[in-house]
Coordinates of N, CA, C and O in Angstrom, one line a residue:
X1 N -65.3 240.5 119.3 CA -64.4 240.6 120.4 C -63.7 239.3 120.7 O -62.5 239.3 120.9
X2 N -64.5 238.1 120.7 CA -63.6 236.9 120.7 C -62.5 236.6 119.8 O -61.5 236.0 120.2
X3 N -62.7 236.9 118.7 CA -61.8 237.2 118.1 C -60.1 237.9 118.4 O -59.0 237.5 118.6
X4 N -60.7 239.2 118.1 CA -59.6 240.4 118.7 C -59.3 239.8 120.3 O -58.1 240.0 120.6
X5 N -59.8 239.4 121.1 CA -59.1 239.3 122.4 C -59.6 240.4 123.3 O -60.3 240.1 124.3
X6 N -59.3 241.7 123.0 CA -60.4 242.8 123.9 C -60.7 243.7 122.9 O -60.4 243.8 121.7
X7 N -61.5 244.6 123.8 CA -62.2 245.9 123.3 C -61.3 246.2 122.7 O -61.2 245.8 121.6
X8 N -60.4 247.0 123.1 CA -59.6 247.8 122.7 C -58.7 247.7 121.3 O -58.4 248.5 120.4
X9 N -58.5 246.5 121.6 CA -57.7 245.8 120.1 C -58.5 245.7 119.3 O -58.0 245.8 118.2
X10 N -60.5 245.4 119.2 CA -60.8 245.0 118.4 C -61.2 246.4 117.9 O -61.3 246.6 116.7
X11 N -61.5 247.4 118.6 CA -61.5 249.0 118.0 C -60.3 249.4 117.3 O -60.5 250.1 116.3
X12 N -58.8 249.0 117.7 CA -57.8 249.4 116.6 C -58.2 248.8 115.6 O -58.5 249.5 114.7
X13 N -58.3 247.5 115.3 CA -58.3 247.1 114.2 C -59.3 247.4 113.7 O -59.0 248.2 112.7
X14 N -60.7 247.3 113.8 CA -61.9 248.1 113.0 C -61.3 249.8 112.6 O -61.6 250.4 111.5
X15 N -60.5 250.4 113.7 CA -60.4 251.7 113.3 C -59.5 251.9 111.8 O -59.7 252.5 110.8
X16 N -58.3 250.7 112.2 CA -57.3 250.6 110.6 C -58.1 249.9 109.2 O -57.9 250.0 108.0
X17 N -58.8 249.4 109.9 CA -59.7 248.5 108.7 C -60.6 250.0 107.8 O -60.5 250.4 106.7
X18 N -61.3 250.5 108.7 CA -61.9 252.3 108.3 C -61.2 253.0 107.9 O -61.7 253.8 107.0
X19 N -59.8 253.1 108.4 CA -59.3 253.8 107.8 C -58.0 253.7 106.5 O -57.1 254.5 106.2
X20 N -58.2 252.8 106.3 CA -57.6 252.1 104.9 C -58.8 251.9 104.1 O -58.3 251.9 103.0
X21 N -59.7 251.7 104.1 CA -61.3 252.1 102.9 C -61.9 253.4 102.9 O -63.0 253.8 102.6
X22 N -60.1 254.4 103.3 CA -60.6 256.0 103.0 C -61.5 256.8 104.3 O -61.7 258.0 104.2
X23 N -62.1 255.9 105.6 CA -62.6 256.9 106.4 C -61.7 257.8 107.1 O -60.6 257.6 107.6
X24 N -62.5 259.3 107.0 CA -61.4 260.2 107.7 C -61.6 260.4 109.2 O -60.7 260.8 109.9
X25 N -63.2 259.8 109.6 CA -63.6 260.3 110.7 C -64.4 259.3 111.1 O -65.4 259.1 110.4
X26 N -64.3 258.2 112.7 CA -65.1 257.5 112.2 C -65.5 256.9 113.8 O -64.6 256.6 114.5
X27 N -66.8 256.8 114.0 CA -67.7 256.7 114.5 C -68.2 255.2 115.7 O -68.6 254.2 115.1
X28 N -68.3 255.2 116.8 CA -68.5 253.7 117.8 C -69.7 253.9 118.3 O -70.1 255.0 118.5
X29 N -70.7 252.6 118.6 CA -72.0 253.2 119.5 C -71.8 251.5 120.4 O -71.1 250.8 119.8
X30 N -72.2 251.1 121.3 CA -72.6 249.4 121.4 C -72.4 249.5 123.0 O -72.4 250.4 123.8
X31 N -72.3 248.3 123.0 CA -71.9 248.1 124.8 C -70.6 247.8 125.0 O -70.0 247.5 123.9
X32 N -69.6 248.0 126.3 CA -69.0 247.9 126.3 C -68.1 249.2 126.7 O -68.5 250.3 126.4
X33 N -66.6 249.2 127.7 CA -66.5 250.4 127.9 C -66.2 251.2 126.7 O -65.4 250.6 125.9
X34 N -66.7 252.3 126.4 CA -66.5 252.8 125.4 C -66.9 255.0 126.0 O -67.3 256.0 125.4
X35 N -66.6 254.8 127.3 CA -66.9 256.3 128.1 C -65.8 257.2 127.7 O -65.9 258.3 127.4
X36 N -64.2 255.9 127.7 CA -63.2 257.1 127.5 C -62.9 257.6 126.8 O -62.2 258.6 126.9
X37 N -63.3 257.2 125.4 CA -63.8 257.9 124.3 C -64.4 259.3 124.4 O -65.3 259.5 125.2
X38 N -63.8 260.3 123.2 CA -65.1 261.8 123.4 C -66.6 261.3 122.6 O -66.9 260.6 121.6
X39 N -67.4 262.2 123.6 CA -68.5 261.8 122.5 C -68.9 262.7 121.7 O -68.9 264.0 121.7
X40 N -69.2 262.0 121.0 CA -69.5 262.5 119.1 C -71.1 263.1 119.7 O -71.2 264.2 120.2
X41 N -72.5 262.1 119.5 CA -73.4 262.7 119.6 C -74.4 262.0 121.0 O -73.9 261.0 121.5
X42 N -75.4 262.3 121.5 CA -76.3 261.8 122.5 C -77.6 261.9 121.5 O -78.1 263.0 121.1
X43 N -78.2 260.6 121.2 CA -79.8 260.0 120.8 C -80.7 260.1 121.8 O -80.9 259.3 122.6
X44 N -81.4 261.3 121.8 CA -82.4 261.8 122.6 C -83.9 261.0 122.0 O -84.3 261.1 120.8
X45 N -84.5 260.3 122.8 CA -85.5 260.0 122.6 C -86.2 261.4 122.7 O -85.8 262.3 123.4
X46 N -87.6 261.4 121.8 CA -88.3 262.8 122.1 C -90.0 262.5 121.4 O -90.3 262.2 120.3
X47 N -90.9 262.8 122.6 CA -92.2 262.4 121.7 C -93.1 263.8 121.9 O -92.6 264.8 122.3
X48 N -94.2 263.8 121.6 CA -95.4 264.9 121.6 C -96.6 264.7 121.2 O -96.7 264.6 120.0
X49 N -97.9 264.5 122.0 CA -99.2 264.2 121.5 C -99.6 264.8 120.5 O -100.2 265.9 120.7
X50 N -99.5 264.4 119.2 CA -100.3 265.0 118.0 C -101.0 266.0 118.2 O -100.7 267.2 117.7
X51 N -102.3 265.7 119.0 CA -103.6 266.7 119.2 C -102.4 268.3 120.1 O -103.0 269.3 120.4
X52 N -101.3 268.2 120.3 CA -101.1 269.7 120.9 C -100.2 270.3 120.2 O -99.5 271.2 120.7
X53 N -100.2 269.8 118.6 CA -99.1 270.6 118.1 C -100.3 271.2 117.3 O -101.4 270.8 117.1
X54 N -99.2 273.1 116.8 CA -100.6 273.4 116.4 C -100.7 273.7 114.9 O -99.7 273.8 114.2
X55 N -102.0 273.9 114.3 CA -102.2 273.6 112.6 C -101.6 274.5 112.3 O -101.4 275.6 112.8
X56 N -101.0 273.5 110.7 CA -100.6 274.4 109.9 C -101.0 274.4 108.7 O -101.6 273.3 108.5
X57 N -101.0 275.3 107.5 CA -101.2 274.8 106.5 C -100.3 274.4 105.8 O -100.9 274.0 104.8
X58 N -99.2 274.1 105.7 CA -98.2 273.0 104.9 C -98.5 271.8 104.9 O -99.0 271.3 105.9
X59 N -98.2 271.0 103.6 CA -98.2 269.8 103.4 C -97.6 269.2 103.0 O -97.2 269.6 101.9
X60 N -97.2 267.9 103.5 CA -96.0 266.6 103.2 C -96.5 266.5 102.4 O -97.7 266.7 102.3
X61 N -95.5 266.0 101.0 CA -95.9 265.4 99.5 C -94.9 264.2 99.5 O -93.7 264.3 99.8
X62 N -95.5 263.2 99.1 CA -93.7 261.9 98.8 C -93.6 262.5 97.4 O -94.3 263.0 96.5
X63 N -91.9 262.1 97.6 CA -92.0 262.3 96.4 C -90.2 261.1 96.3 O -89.3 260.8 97.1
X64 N -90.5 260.8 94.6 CA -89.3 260.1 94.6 C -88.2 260.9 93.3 O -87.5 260.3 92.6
X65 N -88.4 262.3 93.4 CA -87.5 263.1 92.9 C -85.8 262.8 93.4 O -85.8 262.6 94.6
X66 N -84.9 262.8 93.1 CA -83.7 262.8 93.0 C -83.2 264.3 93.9 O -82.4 264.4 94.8
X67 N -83.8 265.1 93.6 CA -83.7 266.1 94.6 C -83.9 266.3 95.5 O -83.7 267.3 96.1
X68 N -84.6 265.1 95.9 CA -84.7 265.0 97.4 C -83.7 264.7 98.4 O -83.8 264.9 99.6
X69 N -82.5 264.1 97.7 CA -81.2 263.4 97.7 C -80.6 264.6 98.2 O -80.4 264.9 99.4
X70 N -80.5 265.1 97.2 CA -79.2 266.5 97.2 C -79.9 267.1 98.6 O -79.5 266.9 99.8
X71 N -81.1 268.0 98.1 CA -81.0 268.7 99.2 C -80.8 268.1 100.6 O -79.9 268.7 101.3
X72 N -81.7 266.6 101.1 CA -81.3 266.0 102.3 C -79.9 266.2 103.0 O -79.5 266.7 104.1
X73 N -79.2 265.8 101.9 CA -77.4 265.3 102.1 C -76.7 267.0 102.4 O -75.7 267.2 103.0
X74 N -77.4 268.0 101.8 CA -77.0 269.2 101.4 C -77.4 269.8 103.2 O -76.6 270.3 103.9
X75 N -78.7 269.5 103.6 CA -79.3 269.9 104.8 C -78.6 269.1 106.3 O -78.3 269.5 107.4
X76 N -78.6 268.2 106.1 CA -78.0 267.5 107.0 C -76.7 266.9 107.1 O -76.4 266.2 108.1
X77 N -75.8 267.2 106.2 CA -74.1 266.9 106.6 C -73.5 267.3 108.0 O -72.5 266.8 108.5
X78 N -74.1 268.2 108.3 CA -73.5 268.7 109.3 C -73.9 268.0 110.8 O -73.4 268.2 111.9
X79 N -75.0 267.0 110.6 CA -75.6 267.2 112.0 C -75.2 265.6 112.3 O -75.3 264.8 111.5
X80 N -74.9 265.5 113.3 CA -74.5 264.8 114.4 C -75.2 263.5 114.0 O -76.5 263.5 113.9
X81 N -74.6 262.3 113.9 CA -75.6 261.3 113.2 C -76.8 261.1 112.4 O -77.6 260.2 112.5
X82 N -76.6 262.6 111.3 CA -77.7 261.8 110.5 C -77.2 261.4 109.6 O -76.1 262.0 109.4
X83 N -77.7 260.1 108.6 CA -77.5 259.6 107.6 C -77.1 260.0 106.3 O -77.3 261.2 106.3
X84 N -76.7 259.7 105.2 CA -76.3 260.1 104.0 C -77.4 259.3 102.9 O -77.4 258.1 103.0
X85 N -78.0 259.6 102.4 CA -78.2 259.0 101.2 C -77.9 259.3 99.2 O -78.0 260.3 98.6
X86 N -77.7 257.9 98.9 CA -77.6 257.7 97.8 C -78.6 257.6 96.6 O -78.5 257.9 95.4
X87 N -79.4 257.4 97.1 CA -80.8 257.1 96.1 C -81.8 257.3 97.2 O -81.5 257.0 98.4
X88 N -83.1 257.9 96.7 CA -84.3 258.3 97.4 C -84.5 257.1 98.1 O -84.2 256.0 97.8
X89 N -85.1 257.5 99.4 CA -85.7 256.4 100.7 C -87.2 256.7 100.7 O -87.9 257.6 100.3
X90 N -87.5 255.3 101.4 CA -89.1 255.7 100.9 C -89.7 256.4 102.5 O -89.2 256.5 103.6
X91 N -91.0 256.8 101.5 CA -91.4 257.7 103.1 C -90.7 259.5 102.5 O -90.7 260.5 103.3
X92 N -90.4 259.6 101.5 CA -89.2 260.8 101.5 C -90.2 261.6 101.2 O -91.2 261.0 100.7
X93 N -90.4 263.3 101.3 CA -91.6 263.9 101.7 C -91.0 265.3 101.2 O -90.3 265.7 102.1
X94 N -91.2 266.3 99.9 CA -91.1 267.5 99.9 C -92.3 268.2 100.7 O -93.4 267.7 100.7
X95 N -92.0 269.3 101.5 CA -93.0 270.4 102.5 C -93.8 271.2 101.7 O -92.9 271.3 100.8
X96 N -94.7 271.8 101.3 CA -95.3 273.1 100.3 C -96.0 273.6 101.6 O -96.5 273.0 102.6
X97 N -95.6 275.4 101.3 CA -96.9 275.4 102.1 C -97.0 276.9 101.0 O -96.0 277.6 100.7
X98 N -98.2 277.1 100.5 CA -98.9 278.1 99.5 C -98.4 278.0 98.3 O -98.3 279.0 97.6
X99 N -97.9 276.9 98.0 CA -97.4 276.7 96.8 C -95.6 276.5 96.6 O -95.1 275.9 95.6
X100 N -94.8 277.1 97.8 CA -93.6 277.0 97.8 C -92.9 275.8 99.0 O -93.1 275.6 100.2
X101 N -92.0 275.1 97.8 CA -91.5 274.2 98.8 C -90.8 274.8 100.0 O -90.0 275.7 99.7
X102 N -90.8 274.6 101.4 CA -90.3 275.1 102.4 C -89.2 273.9 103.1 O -88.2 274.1 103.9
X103 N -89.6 273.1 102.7 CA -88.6 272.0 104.0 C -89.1 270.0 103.0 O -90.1 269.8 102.2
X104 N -88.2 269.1 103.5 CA -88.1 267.7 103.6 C -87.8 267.1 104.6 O -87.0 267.5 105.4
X105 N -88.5 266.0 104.4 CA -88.6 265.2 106.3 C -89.1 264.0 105.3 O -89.5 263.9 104.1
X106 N -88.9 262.9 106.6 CA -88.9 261.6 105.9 C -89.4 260.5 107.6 O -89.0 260.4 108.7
X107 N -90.4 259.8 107.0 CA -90.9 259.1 107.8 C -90.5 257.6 107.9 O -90.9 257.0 106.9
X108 N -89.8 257.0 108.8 CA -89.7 255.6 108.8 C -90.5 255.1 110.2 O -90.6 255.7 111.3
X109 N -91.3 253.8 109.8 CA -92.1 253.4 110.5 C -92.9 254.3 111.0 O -93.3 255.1 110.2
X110 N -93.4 254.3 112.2 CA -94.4 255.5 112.3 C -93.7 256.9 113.6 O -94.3 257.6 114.4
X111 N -92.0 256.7 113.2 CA -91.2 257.8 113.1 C -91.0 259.0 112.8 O -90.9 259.1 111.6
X112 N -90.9 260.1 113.5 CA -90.2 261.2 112.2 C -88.6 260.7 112.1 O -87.9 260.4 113.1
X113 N -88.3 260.8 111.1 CA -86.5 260.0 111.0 C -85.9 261.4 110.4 O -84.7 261.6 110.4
X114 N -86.9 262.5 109.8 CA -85.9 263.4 109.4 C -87.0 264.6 109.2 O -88.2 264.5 108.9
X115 N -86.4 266.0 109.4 CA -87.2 266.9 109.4 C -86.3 268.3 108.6 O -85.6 268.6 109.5
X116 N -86.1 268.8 107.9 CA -85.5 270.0 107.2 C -86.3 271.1 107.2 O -87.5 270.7 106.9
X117 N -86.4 272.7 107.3 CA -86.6 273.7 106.8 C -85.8 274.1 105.9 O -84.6 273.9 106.0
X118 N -86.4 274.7 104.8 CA -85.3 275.4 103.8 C -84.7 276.8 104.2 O -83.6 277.1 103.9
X119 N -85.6 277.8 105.0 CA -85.8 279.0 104.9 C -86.0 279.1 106.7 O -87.0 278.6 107.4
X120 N -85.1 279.7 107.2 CA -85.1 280.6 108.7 C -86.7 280.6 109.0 O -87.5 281.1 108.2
X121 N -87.2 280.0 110.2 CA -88.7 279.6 110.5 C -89.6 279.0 110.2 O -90.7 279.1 110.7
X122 N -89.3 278.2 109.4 CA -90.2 277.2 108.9 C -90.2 276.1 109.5 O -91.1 275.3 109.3
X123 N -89.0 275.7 110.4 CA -89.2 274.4 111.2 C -90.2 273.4 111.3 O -90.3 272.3 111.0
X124 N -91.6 274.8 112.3 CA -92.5 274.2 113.0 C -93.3 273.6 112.4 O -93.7 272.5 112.5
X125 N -94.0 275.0 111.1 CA -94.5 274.2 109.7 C -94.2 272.8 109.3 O -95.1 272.1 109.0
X126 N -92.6 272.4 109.3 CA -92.3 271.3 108.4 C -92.7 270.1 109.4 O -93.0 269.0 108.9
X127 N -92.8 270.2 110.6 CA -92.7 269.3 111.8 C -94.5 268.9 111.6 O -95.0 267.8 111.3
X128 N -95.0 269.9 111.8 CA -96.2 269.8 112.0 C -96.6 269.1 110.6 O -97.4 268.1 110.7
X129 N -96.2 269.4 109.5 CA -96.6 269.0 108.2 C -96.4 267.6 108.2 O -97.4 267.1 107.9
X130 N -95.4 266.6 108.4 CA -95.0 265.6 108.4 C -95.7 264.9 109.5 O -96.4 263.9 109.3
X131 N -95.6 265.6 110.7 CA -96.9 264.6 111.9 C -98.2 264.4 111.2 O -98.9 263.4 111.5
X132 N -98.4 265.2 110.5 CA -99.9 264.7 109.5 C -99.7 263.7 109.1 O -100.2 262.8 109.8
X133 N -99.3 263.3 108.3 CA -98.2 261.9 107.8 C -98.1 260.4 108.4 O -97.9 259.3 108.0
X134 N -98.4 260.9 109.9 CA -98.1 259.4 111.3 C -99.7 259.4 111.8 O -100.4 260.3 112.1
X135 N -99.9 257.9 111.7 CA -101.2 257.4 112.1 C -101.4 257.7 113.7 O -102.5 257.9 114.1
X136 N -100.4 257.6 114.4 CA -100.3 257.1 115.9 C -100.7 258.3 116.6 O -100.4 259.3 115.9
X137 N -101.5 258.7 118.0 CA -101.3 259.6 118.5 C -100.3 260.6 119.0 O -100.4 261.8 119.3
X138 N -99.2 259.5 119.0 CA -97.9 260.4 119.5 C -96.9 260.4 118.3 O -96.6 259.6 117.5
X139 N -96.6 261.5 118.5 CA -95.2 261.7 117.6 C -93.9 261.5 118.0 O -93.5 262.3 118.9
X140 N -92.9 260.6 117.4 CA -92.1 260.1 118.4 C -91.0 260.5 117.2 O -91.1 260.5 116.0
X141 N -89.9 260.7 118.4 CA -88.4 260.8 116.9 C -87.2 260.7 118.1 O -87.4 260.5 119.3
X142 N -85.9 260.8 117.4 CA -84.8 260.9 117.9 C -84.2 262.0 117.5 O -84.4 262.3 116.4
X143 N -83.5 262.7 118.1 CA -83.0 263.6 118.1 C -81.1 263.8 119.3 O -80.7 263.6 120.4
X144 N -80.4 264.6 117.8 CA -79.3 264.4 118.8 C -78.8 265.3 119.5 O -78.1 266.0 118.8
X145 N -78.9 265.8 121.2 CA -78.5 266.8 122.1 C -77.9 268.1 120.9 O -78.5 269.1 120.7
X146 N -76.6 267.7 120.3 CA -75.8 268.3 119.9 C -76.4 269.0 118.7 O -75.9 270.1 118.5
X147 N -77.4 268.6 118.0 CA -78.1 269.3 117.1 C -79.1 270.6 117.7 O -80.3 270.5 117.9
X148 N -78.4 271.4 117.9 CA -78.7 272.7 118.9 C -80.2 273.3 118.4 O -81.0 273.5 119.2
X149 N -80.5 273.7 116.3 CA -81.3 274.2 116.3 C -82.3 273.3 116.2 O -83.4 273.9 116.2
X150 N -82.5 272.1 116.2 CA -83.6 271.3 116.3 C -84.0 270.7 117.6 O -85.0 270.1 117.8
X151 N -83.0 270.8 118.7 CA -83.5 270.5 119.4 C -84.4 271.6 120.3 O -85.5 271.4 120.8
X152 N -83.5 272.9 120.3 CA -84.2 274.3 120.4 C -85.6 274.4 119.7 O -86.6 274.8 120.3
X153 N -85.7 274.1 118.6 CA -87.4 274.4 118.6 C -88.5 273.4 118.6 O -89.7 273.6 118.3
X154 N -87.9 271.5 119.2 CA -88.6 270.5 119.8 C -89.1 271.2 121.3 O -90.2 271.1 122.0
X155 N -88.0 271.8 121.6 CA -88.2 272.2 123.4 C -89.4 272.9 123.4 O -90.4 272.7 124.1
X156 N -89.1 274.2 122.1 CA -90.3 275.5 121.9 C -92.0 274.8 122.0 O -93.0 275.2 122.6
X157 N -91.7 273.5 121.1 CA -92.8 273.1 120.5 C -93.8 272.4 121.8 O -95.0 272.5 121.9
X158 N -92.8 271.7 122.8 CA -93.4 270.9 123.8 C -93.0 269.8 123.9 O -93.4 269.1 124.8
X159 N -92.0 269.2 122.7 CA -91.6 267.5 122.9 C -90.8 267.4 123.8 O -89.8 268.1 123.9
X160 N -91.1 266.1 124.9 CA -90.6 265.5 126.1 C -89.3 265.2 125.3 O -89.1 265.1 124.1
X161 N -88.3 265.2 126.7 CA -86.8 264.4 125.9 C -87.1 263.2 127.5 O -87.0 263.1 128.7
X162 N -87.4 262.5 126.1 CA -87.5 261.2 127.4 C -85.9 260.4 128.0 O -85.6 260.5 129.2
X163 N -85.0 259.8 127.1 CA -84.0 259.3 127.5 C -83.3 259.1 126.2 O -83.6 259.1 125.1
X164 N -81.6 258.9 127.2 CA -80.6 258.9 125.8 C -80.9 257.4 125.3 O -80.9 256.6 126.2
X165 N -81.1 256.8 123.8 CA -81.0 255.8 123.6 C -80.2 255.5 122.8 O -80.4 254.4 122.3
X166 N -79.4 256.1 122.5 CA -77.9 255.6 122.3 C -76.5 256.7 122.0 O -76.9 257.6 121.3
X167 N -75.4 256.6 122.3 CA -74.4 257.6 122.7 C -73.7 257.1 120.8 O -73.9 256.1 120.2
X168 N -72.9 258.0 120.4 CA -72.0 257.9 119.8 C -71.0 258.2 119.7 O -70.9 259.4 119.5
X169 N -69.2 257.4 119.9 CA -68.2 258.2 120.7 C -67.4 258.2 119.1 O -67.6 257.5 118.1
X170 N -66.2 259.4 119.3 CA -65.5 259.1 118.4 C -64.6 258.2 118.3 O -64.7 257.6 119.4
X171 N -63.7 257.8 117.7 CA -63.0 257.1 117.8 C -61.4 257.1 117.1 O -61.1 256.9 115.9
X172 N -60.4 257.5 118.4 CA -59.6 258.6 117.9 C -58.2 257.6 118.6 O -57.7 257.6 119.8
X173 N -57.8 257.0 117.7 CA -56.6 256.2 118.2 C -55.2 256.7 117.6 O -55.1 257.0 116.4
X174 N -54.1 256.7 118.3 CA -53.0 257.2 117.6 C -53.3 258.3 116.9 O -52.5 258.9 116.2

């Protein structure tokens, strides 16, 4: 910003700079006014005591298949700040449960950072399957307001939505 002079200027120019390296659509979070902007997504902190989610038989597997890739990228494009990846992340986790893969989720730190079903109702399975996975007694993740079916069955499940910890606006100039 010392640079640019103010916010505002230093957002056009980041936004021309993005969008001359081909972004079509493109994204702000930080301090700073940045309200009158629309918002893109709301980072719902969200946790839940291990001991009250209830058993399942599905099980997290790591795995460093390449298909873990596709499907991720395939499952989550749509949702409201999640990430893209290019090559497998570690922690990356196909779901089984009786032998058929059902869902991928991916643990960073002692995070859930990603959770997928493949198949209408398997959510809770895949949720529960990956909390197996975290040493900690609480199960802690982010989640974004706007992701309607995941936040719908955190609520079902019992996870607190403790506070927004961070907003993302779009960024829509000219």
């Amino acid at each position: 910003r010392s640079v640019s002079g103010s916010q505002d200027r230093l957002l056009r120019e980041c936004e021309g700079f993005c969008k001359s390296a081909g972004a079509e659509k493109i994204y702000v979070s930080g301090e700073g006014k940045l309200s009158s902007l629309p918002v893109h997504a709301r980072l719902v902190e969200r946790s839940l005591e291990k001991n009250r989610l209830p058993e399942t038989t599905a099980k997290a597997e790591l795995t460093t298949d390449p298909e873990w890739v596709r499907r991720y990228n395939e499952r989550f494009r749509q949702v409201p700040t999640a990430k893209t990846y290019i090559k497998t992340p570690e922690n990356a986790c196909f779901i089984y449960d009786k032998g058929e893969c059902i869902g991928l989720g991916q643990i960073i730190g002692e995070e859930l950072a990603a959770v997928a079903g493949f198949k209408k109702g398997c959510g809770q399975d895949c949720v529960c399957a990956m909390a197996e996975r975290i040493t900690q007694p609480v199960i802690k993740l982010l989640c974004a307001e706007e992701n309607l079916p995941a936040t719908r069955l955190y609520d079902r499940m019992g996870f607190s939505r403790d506070h927004v910890k961070r907003i993302w606006y779009r960024l829509q100039y000219g």
